[in-house]
Amino acid sequence: MGYRIVVVGATGNVGREMLNILAERQFPVDEIAVLASRKSLGTEVSFGDKTLKTQDLDTFDFTGWDMALFAVGSAATKDYAPKAAAAGCTVIDNSSLYRYDPDIPLIVPEVNPDAVHGYAKKNIIANPNCSTAQMVVALKPLHDRAKIKRVVVSTYQSVSGAGKNGIDELWDQTKSIYNPTDDKPARQFTKQIAFNVIPHIDVFMEDGSTKEEWKMVAETKKIIDTSIKVTATCVRVPVFVGHSEAVNIEFEDFLDEDEARDILREAPGVMVIDKREDGGYVTPVECVGDFATFISRIRQDSTIENGLNLWCVSDNLRKGAALNAVQIAELLGREVLKKG
């Protein structure tokens, strides 16, 4: 006996990836429904070797369904997630809407799986921001050993984090650079993204940080430890898929780089590729389509008492979004619903 699963926003990048991963990981699905907005009604999407037609989110009845994986924006989630939850269908939400609600667990299964038991308060579980998810997978096993005091992170985030429109803009602008009669001005991003980097993701806040940077701070504290200090600079780069992060960590106790490397090699969801030679590290191109969070360039930071640097790369459509949502569904099934 399997689960009755709903994927909301099935025609988007993350929704399609959710369907791919559910099939790849052989999630025990008894029945699956794919939902989209009215403008995408009837669009066909793939689920393993099946082709499914999208149904109308506006009229769908969630009664009798076990879980709904939401991959739509906060506005639509605000309208439909409470309806699904009230109908007894547990919502796993990929938007930012519920991440900071104290009554809703924010989960990365490799990091804080026990938090899943808090789902019952609102029948909703939140999926973290893509840049946070990969970082906390690397931080948690190190924090368990030496307790992290402070993290300084600079991100190099791909355009797929801004959805299909972001991918299209990079593609179109890159081509137009070589065709002087074909001008493609910035629309999705605040400046030209082709052959450029933009230190601005999401909206600006009063203190000068962006919302994306604030998310990394707040979510790391909620997922791992409220005492960790985090400062982030989030940058959009001309890469189609795969987020990268340069992470500087200050610990309460000394942690040798070799021990850190050994800890990370054993950590769930982490793949260490760290050779001090040409190409002995992972870049975004190599992580696309992979489930792992890749760690390279592990080394002591001699400028502070107990410091380490590392390089962290992951497929943001997978671990940063769809994979983590499916892993939450697996965790919920294993620990709570126990049907599959």
CSV table of C-alpha atoms in Angstrom, one decimal:
chain,number,residue,atom,x,y,z
A,1,MET,CA,0.0,0.0,0.0
A,2,GLY,CA,1.5,3.3,-1.1
A,3,TYR,CA,0.7,7.0,-0.7
A,4,ARG,CA,-1.7,9.3,-2.6
A,5,ILE,CA,0.5,12.2,-3.6
A,6,VAL,CA,-0.3,15.6,-5.1
A,7,VAL,CA,2.3,17.8,-6.8
A,8,VAL,CA,1.2,21.4,-7.0
A,9,GLY,CA,2.9,23.6,-9.6
A,10,ALA,CA,3.8,20.5,-11.6
A,11,THR,CA,4.6,22.4,-14.8
A,12,GLY,CA,7.4,24.6,-13.3
A,13,ASN,CA,11.1,23.7,-13.0
A,14,VAL,CA,10.9,22.5,-9.4
A,15,GLY,CA,7.5,20.7,-9.9
A,16,ARG,CA,8.9,18.7,-12.8
A,17,GLU,CA,12.0,17.9,-10.8
A,18,MET,CA,9.8,16.7,-7.9
A,19,LEU,CA,8.1,14.3,-10.3
A,20,ASN,CA,11.5,13.1,-11.7
A,21,ILE,CA,12.8,12.5,-8.2
A,22,LEU,CA,9.7,10.7,-6.9
A,23,ALA,CA,10.1,8.3,-9.8
A,24,GLU,CA,13.9,7.9,-9.5
A,25,ARG,CA,13.8,7.2,-5.8
A,26,GLN,CA,10.8,4.8,-6.3
A,27,PHE,CA,8.7,6.6,-3.8
A,28,PRO,CA,5.8,4.3,-2.9
A,29,VAL,CA,3.0,6.1,-4.8
A,30,ASP,CA,-0.4,4.5,-5.0
A,31,GLU,CA,-1.9,7.4,-6.9
A,32,ILE,CA,-0.6,10.8,-8.0
A,33,ALA,CA,-2.3,14.0,-9.1
A,34,VAL,CA,-0.5,16.9,-10.8
A,35,LEU,CA,-2.0,20.4,-10.4
A,36,ALA,CA,-1.3,23.7,-12.1
A,37,SER,CA,-3.0,27.1,-12.5
A,38,ARG,CA,-5.8,27.4,-15.0
A,39,LYS,CA,-3.6,28.8,-17.7
A,40,SER,CA,-1.5,25.6,-17.7
A,41,LEU,CA,-4.5,23.3,-17.4
A,42,GLY,CA,-4.2,20.1,-19.4
A,43,THR,CA,-0.4,20.5,-19.9
A,44,GLU,CA,1.3,17.1,-19.9
A,45,VAL,CA,4.1,16.2,-17.6
A,46,SER,CA,6.2,13.1,-17.1
A,47,PHE,CA,6.2,10.8,-14.1
A,48,GLY,CA,8.6,7.9,-14.7
A,49,ASP,CA,7.2,6.2,-17.9
A,50,LYS,CA,3.8,7.8,-17.5
A,51,THR,CA,2.4,11.0,-18.9
A,52,LEU,CA,0.0,12.9,-16.7
A,53,LYS,CA,-2.3,15.8,-17.5
A,54,THR,CA,-2.5,18.7,-15.1
A,55,GLN,CA,-5.7,19.4,-13.2
A,56,ASP,CA,-7.0,22.7,-12.0
A,57,LEU,CA,-5.6,23.7,-8.6
A,58,ASP,CA,-8.6,26.0,-8.0
A,59,THR,CA,-11.2,23.2,-8.0
A,60,PHE,CA,-9.1,20.3,-6.7
A,61,ASP,CA,-10.4,18.5,-3.6
A,62,PHE,CA,-7.5,17.4,-1.3
A,63,THR,CA,-9.7,15.2,0.9
A,64,GLY,CA,-8.3,11.6,1.1
A,65,TRP,CA,-4.8,12.5,-0.3
A,66,ASP,CA,-1.8,11.9,2.0
A,67,MET,CA,0.7,14.6,1.0
A,68,ALA,CA,0.9,17.6,-1.2
A,69,LEU,CA,4.3,18.8,-2.5
A,70,PHE,CA,3.8,22.6,-3.2
A,71,ALA,CA,6.1,24.2,-5.8
A,72,VAL,CA,4.3,27.5,-6.4
A,73,GLY,CA,4.9,31.0,-5.1
A,74,SER,CA,4.0,32.3,-1.7
A,75,ALA,CA,0.8,34.0,-2.9
A,76,ALA,CA,-0.7,30.8,-4.3
A,77,THR,CA,0.6,28.8,-1.4
A,78,LYS,CA,-1.2,31.2,1.0
A,79,ASP,CA,-4.5,30.5,-0.7
A,80,TYR,CA,-4.3,26.7,-1.2
A,81,ALA,CA,-1.9,25.2,1.4
A,82,PRO,CA,-4.3,25.8,4.4
A,83,LYS,CA,-7.1,24.2,2.4
A,84,ALA,CA,-5.1,21.1,1.7
A,85,ALA,CA,-3.9,20.9,5.3
A,86,ALA,CA,-7.4,21.3,6.6
A,87,ALA,CA,-8.6,18.5,4.4
A,88,GLY,CA,-6.1,16.2,6.1
A,89,CYS,CA,-3.4,16.3,3.4
A,90,THR,CA,0.0,17.2,4.8
A,91,VAL,CA,1.6,20.0,2.9
A,92,ILE,CA,5.4,20.1,2.1
A,93,ASP,CA,5.9,23.7,0.9
A,94,ASN,CA,8.8,24.9,-1.2
A,95,SER,CA,8.0,28.6,-0.9
A,96,SER,CA,9.3,31.0,1.8
A,97,LEU,CA,5.8,31.6,3.2
A,98,TYR,CA,5.9,29.2,6.3
A,99,ARG,CA,9.7,28.9,6.9
A,100,TYR,CA,9.7,31.3,9.8
A,101,ASP,CA,6.5,30.3,11.5
A,102,PRO,CA,7.4,28.8,14.9
A,103,ASP,CA,4.6,26.3,14.6
A,104,ILE,CA,5.8,24.9,11.3
A,105,PRO,CA,8.9,22.7,11.1
A,106,LEU,CA,11.7,23.8,8.7
A,107,ILE,CA,13.4,20.5,7.7
A,108,VAL,CA,16.6,19.3,6.0
A,109,PRO,CA,16.3,15.5,6.7
A,110,GLU,CA,20.1,15.0,7.1
A,111,VAL,CA,20.2,17.8,9.7
A,112,ASN,CA,17.1,17.9,11.8
A,113,PRO,CA,14.9,14.9,11.1
A,114,ASP,CA,13.3,14.9,14.6
A,115,ALA,CA,11.6,18.2,13.7
A,116,VAL,CA,9.2,16.3,11.5
A,117,HIS,CA,7.1,15.4,14.5
A,118,GLY,CA,6.1,19.0,14.9
A,119,TYR,CA,4.1,18.9,11.6
A,120,ALA,CA,0.8,18.1,13.3
A,121,LYS,CA,0.3,21.7,14.7
A,122,LYS,CA,-0.7,23.0,11.2
A,123,ASN,CA,-0.2,19.9,9.0
A,124,ILE,CA,2.4,21.8,7.1
A,125,ILE,CA,6.2,21.3,6.7
A,126,ALA,CA,8.5,24.0,5.2
A,127,ASN,CA,11.3,23.4,2.8
A,128,PRO,CA,14.3,25.7,3.3
A,129,ASN,CA,15.8,28.2,0.8
A,130,CYS,CA,18.1,26.5,-1.8
A,131,SER,CA,21.2,28.3,-0.6
A,132,THR,CA,20.6,27.4,3.0
A,133,ALA,CA,19.8,23.7,2.4
A,134,GLN,CA,23.2,22.8,1.0
A,135,MET,CA,25.1,24.8,3.5
A,136,VAL,CA,23.5,23.3,6.6
A,137,VAL,CA,24.1,19.8,5.3
A,138,ALA,CA,27.8,20.6,5.5
A,139,LEU,CA,27.7,22.6,8.7
A,140,LYS,CA,25.7,20.2,11.0
A,141,PRO,CA,28.2,17.4,11.3
A,142,LEU,CA,31.0,19.9,12.0
A,143,HIS,CA,28.8,21.7,14.5
A,144,ASP,CA,28.2,18.4,16.4
A,145,ARG,CA,31.9,18.0,16.8
A,146,ALA,CA,33.3,21.5,17.5
A,147,LYS,CA,30.3,23.9,17.9
A,148,ILE,CA,30.1,26.7,15.3
A,149,LYS,CA,30.2,30.3,16.6
A,150,ARG,CA,30.1,32.2,13.3
A,151,VAL,CA,29.7,31.6,9.6
A,152,VAL,CA,30.7,34.0,6.8
A,153,VAL,CA,29.3,32.8,3.4
A,154,SER,CA,29.4,34.2,-0.1
A,155,THR,CA,27.1,32.5,-2.6
A,156,TYR,CA,27.4,32.1,-6.3
A,157,GLN,CA,23.8,31.3,-7.3
A,158,SER,CA,22.7,30.0,-10.7
A,159,VAL,CA,19.9,31.6,-12.7
A,160,SER,CA,17.6,28.6,-12.3
A,161,GLY,CA,17.0,29.8,-8.8
A,162,ALA,CA,14.9,32.6,-10.5
A,163,GLY,CA,12.9,30.0,-12.4
A,164,LYS,CA,12.5,29.4,-16.2
A,165,ASN,CA,12.5,33.1,-16.9
A,166,GLY,CA,15.9,33.4,-15.3
A,167,ILE,CA,17.3,30.6,-17.5
A,168,ASP,CA,15.7,32.1,-20.6
A,169,GLU,CA,17.2,35.5,-19.9
A,170,LEU,CA,20.8,34.2,-19.5
A,171,TRP,CA,20.4,32.1,-22.7
A,172,ASP,CA,18.9,35.0,-24.7
A,173,GLN,CA,21.4,37.6,-23.5
A,174,THR,CA,24.4,35.4,-24.1
A,175,LYS,CA,23.3,34.9,-27.7
A,176,SER,CA,22.6,38.6,-28.2
A,177,ILE,CA,26.1,39.7,-27.0
A,178,TYR,CA,27.4,38.2,-30.3
A,179,ASN,CA,24.6,39.8,-32.4
A,180,PRO,CA,24.7,43.6,-32.2
A,181,THR,CA,21.2,43.9,-33.8
A,182,ASP,CA,19.6,41.7,-31.1
A,183,ASP,CA,19.5,43.6,-27.8
A,184,LYS,CA,18.1,41.7,-24.8
A,185,PRO,CA,17.8,44.1,-21.9
A,186,ALA,CA,17.6,42.9,-18.3
A,187,ARG,CA,14.0,42.0,-17.3
A,188,GLN,CA,14.2,39.1,-14.8
A,189,PHE,CA,17.4,40.5,-13.2
A,190,THR,CA,18.4,44.1,-12.2
A,191,LYS,CA,21.4,44.2,-14.5
A,192,GLN,CA,22.7,42.2,-17.4
A,193,ILE,CA,23.4,38.6,-16.2
A,194,ALA,CA,25.3,37.3,-19.3
A,195,PHE,CA,29.1,37.6,-18.7
A,196,ASN,CA,28.4,39.4,-15.4
A,197,VAL,CA,27.7,38.8,-11.7
A,198,ILE,CA,25.0,40.6,-9.7
A,199,PRO,CA,25.3,41.0,-5.9
A,200,HIS,CA,21.6,41.2,-5.4
A,201,ILE,CA,19.0,38.4,-4.9
A,202,ASP,CA,15.5,39.2,-3.7
A,203,VAL,CA,14.5,42.6,-2.3
A,204,PHE,CA,16.6,44.9,-0.2
A,205,MET,CA,15.9,45.2,3.5
A,206,GLU,CA,16.4,48.2,5.8
A,207,ASP,CA,19.9,47.2,7.1
A,208,GLY,CA,21.2,46.9,3.5
A,209,SER,CA,21.1,43.1,3.3
A,210,THR,CA,18.9,41.4,0.8
A,211,LYS,CA,16.0,39.1,1.7
A,212,GLU,CA,18.0,36.1,0.3
A,213,GLU,CA,20.8,36.9,2.8
A,214,TRP,CA,18.4,37.3,5.6
A,215,LYS,CA,16.9,33.9,4.8
A,216,MET,CA,20.2,32.2,5.1
A,217,VAL,CA,20.7,33.7,8.5
A,218,ALA,CA,17.2,33.0,9.9
A,219,GLU,CA,17.0,29.5,8.5
A,220,THR,CA,20.4,28.3,9.6
A,221,LYS,CA,19.5,29.4,13.1
A,222,LYS,CA,16.1,27.6,13.0
A,223,ILE,CA,17.5,24.4,11.5
A,224,ILE,CA,20.7,24.0,13.4
A,225,ASP,CA,21.2,26.3,16.4
A,226,THR,CA,19.9,29.8,17.3
A,227,SER,CA,23.3,30.7,18.8
A,228,ILE,CA,25.2,30.5,15.4
A,229,LYS,CA,26.0,33.9,14.0
A,230,VAL,CA,25.7,34.1,10.2
A,231,THR,CA,26.6,36.8,7.7
A,232,ALA,CA,25.9,36.3,4.0
A,233,THR,CA,26.5,37.9,0.6
A,234,CYS,CA,24.3,36.4,-2.1
A,235,VAL,CA,25.4,36.8,-5.7
A,236,ARG,CA,23.7,35.8,-8.9
A,237,VAL,CA,26.1,34.3,-11.5
A,238,PRO,CA,25.8,33.3,-15.2
A,239,VAL,CA,25.5,29.6,-14.5
A,240,PHE,CA,22.3,27.7,-15.5
A,241,VAL,CA,22.1,25.2,-12.7
A,242,GLY,CA,24.0,24.7,-9.5
A,243,HIS,CA,24.7,27.0,-6.5
A,244,SER,CA,28.2,27.4,-5.1
A,245,GLU,CA,29.2,28.8,-1.7
A,246,ALA,CA,32.5,29.9,-0.2
A,247,VAL,CA,32.0,29.2,3.5
A,248,ASN,CA,34.2,30.5,6.3
A,249,ILE,CA,33.5,28.9,9.7
A,250,GLU,CA,34.7,29.9,13.2
A,251,PHE,CA,34.3,27.2,15.9
A,252,GLU,CA,34.4,27.3,19.7
A,253,ASP,CA,37.0,24.5,19.7
A,254,PHE,CA,39.8,23.7,17.4
A,255,LEU,CA,39.0,21.4,14.5
A,256,ASP,CA,41.8,20.1,12.3
A,257,GLU,CA,41.1,20.2,8.5
A,258,ASP,CA,41.9,16.5,8.2
A,259,GLU,CA,39.4,15.6,10.9
A,260,ALA,CA,36.8,17.9,9.3
A,261,ARG,CA,37.4,16.1,6.0
A,262,ASP,CA,36.9,12.7,7.6
A,263,ILE,CA,33.7,13.9,9.4
A,264,LEU,CA,32.3,15.2,6.1
A,265,ARG,CA,33.1,12.1,4.3
A,266,GLU,CA,30.9,10.2,6.7
A,267,ALA,CA,28.1,12.8,6.8
A,268,PRO,CA,24.8,11.9,5.1
A,269,GLY,CA,24.1,13.6,1.8
A,270,VAL,CA,27.7,14.9,1.5
A,271,MET,CA,30.3,13.9,-1.1
A,272,VAL,CA,33.9,15.2,-0.4
A,273,ILE,CA,36.1,15.7,-3.5
A,274,ASP,CA,39.1,17.6,-2.2
A,275,LYS,CA,42.4,17.1,-4.0
A,276,ARG,CA,45.0,19.8,-4.0
A,277,GLU,CA,45.7,19.6,-7.7
A,278,ASP,CA,44.2,21.0,-10.9
A,279,GLY,CA,40.6,20.0,-11.1
A,280,GLY,CA,40.6,18.4,-7.7
A,281,TYR,CA,37.3,20.1,-6.7
A,282,VAL,CA,33.7,20.2,-7.8
A,283,THR,CA,32.1,23.0,-9.9
A,284,PRO,CA,28.4,23.5,-10.7
A,285,VAL,CA,28.6,21.9,-14.1
A,286,GLU,CA,29.6,18.6,-12.5
A,287,CYS,CA,26.9,18.6,-9.8
A,288,VAL,CA,23.9,18.9,-12.1
A,289,GLY,CA,21.5,16.0,-11.7
A,290,ASP,CA,23.2,14.7,-8.6
A,291,PHE,CA,21.6,14.2,-5.2
A,292,ALA,CA,24.7,15.0,-3.2
A,293,THR,CA,26.1,18.3,-1.7
A,294,PHE,CA,29.7,18.4,-2.8
A,295,ILE,CA,32.5,19.8,-0.5
A,296,SER,CA,35.9,20.8,-1.7
A,297,ARG,CA,38.8,23.2,-0.7
A,298,ILE,CA,38.7,22.3,3.0
A,299,ARG,CA,41.5,24.2,4.8
A,300,GLN,CA,42.4,25.9,8.0
A,301,ASP,CA,41.8,29.6,8.3
A,302,SER,CA,45.0,30.9,10.1
A,303,THR,CA,43.5,34.4,10.6
A,304,ILE,CA,41.2,33.3,13.4
A,305,GLU,CA,41.7,31.0,16.3
A,306,ASN,CA,39.5,28.1,15.3
A,307,GLY,CA,38.7,28.6,11.6
A,308,LEU,CA,38.0,26.5,8.5
A,309,ASN,CA,37.2,27.4,4.9
A,310,LEU,CA,35.4,25.2,2.5
A,311,TRP,CA,33.7,25.2,-0.9
A,312,CYS,CA,30.1,23.9,-1.2
A,313,VAL,CA,28.3,23.0,-4.4
A,314,SER,CA,24.9,21.5,-5.1
A,315,ASP,CA,22.2,21.2,-7.8
A,316,ASN,CA,19.8,23.9,-6.5
A,317,LEU,CA,16.8,22.3,-8.3
A,318,ARG,CA,17.5,19.1,-6.5
A,319,LYS,CA,18.9,19.4,-2.9
A,320,GLY,CA,17.9,23.0,-2.8
A,321,ALA,CA,14.3,22.3,-3.7
A,322,ALA,CA,12.8,19.2,-5.2
A,323,LEU,CA,15.0,16.5,-3.6
A,324,ASN,CA,14.7,18.0,-0.1
A,325,ALA,CA,10.9,18.1,-0.5
A,326,VAL,CA,10.9,14.4,-1.5
A,327,GLN,CA,13.2,13.5,1.3
A,328,ILE,CA,10.8,15.2,3.7
A,329,ALA,CA,8.0,13.1,2.2
A,330,GLU,CA,10.1,10.0,2.7
A,331,LEU,CA,10.8,11.0,6.3
A,332,LEU,CA,7.2,11.8,7.0
A,333,GLY,CA,6.1,8.4,5.6
A,334,ARG,CA,8.8,6.5,7.5
A,335,GLU,CA,8.4,8.2,10.9
A,336,VAL,CA,4.7,9.2,11.0
A,337,LEU,CA,2.4,7.9,8.3
A,338,LYS,CA,4.0,4.5,7.9
A,339,LYS,CA,2.1,3.3,4.9
A,340,GLY,CA,4.7,2.7,2.1
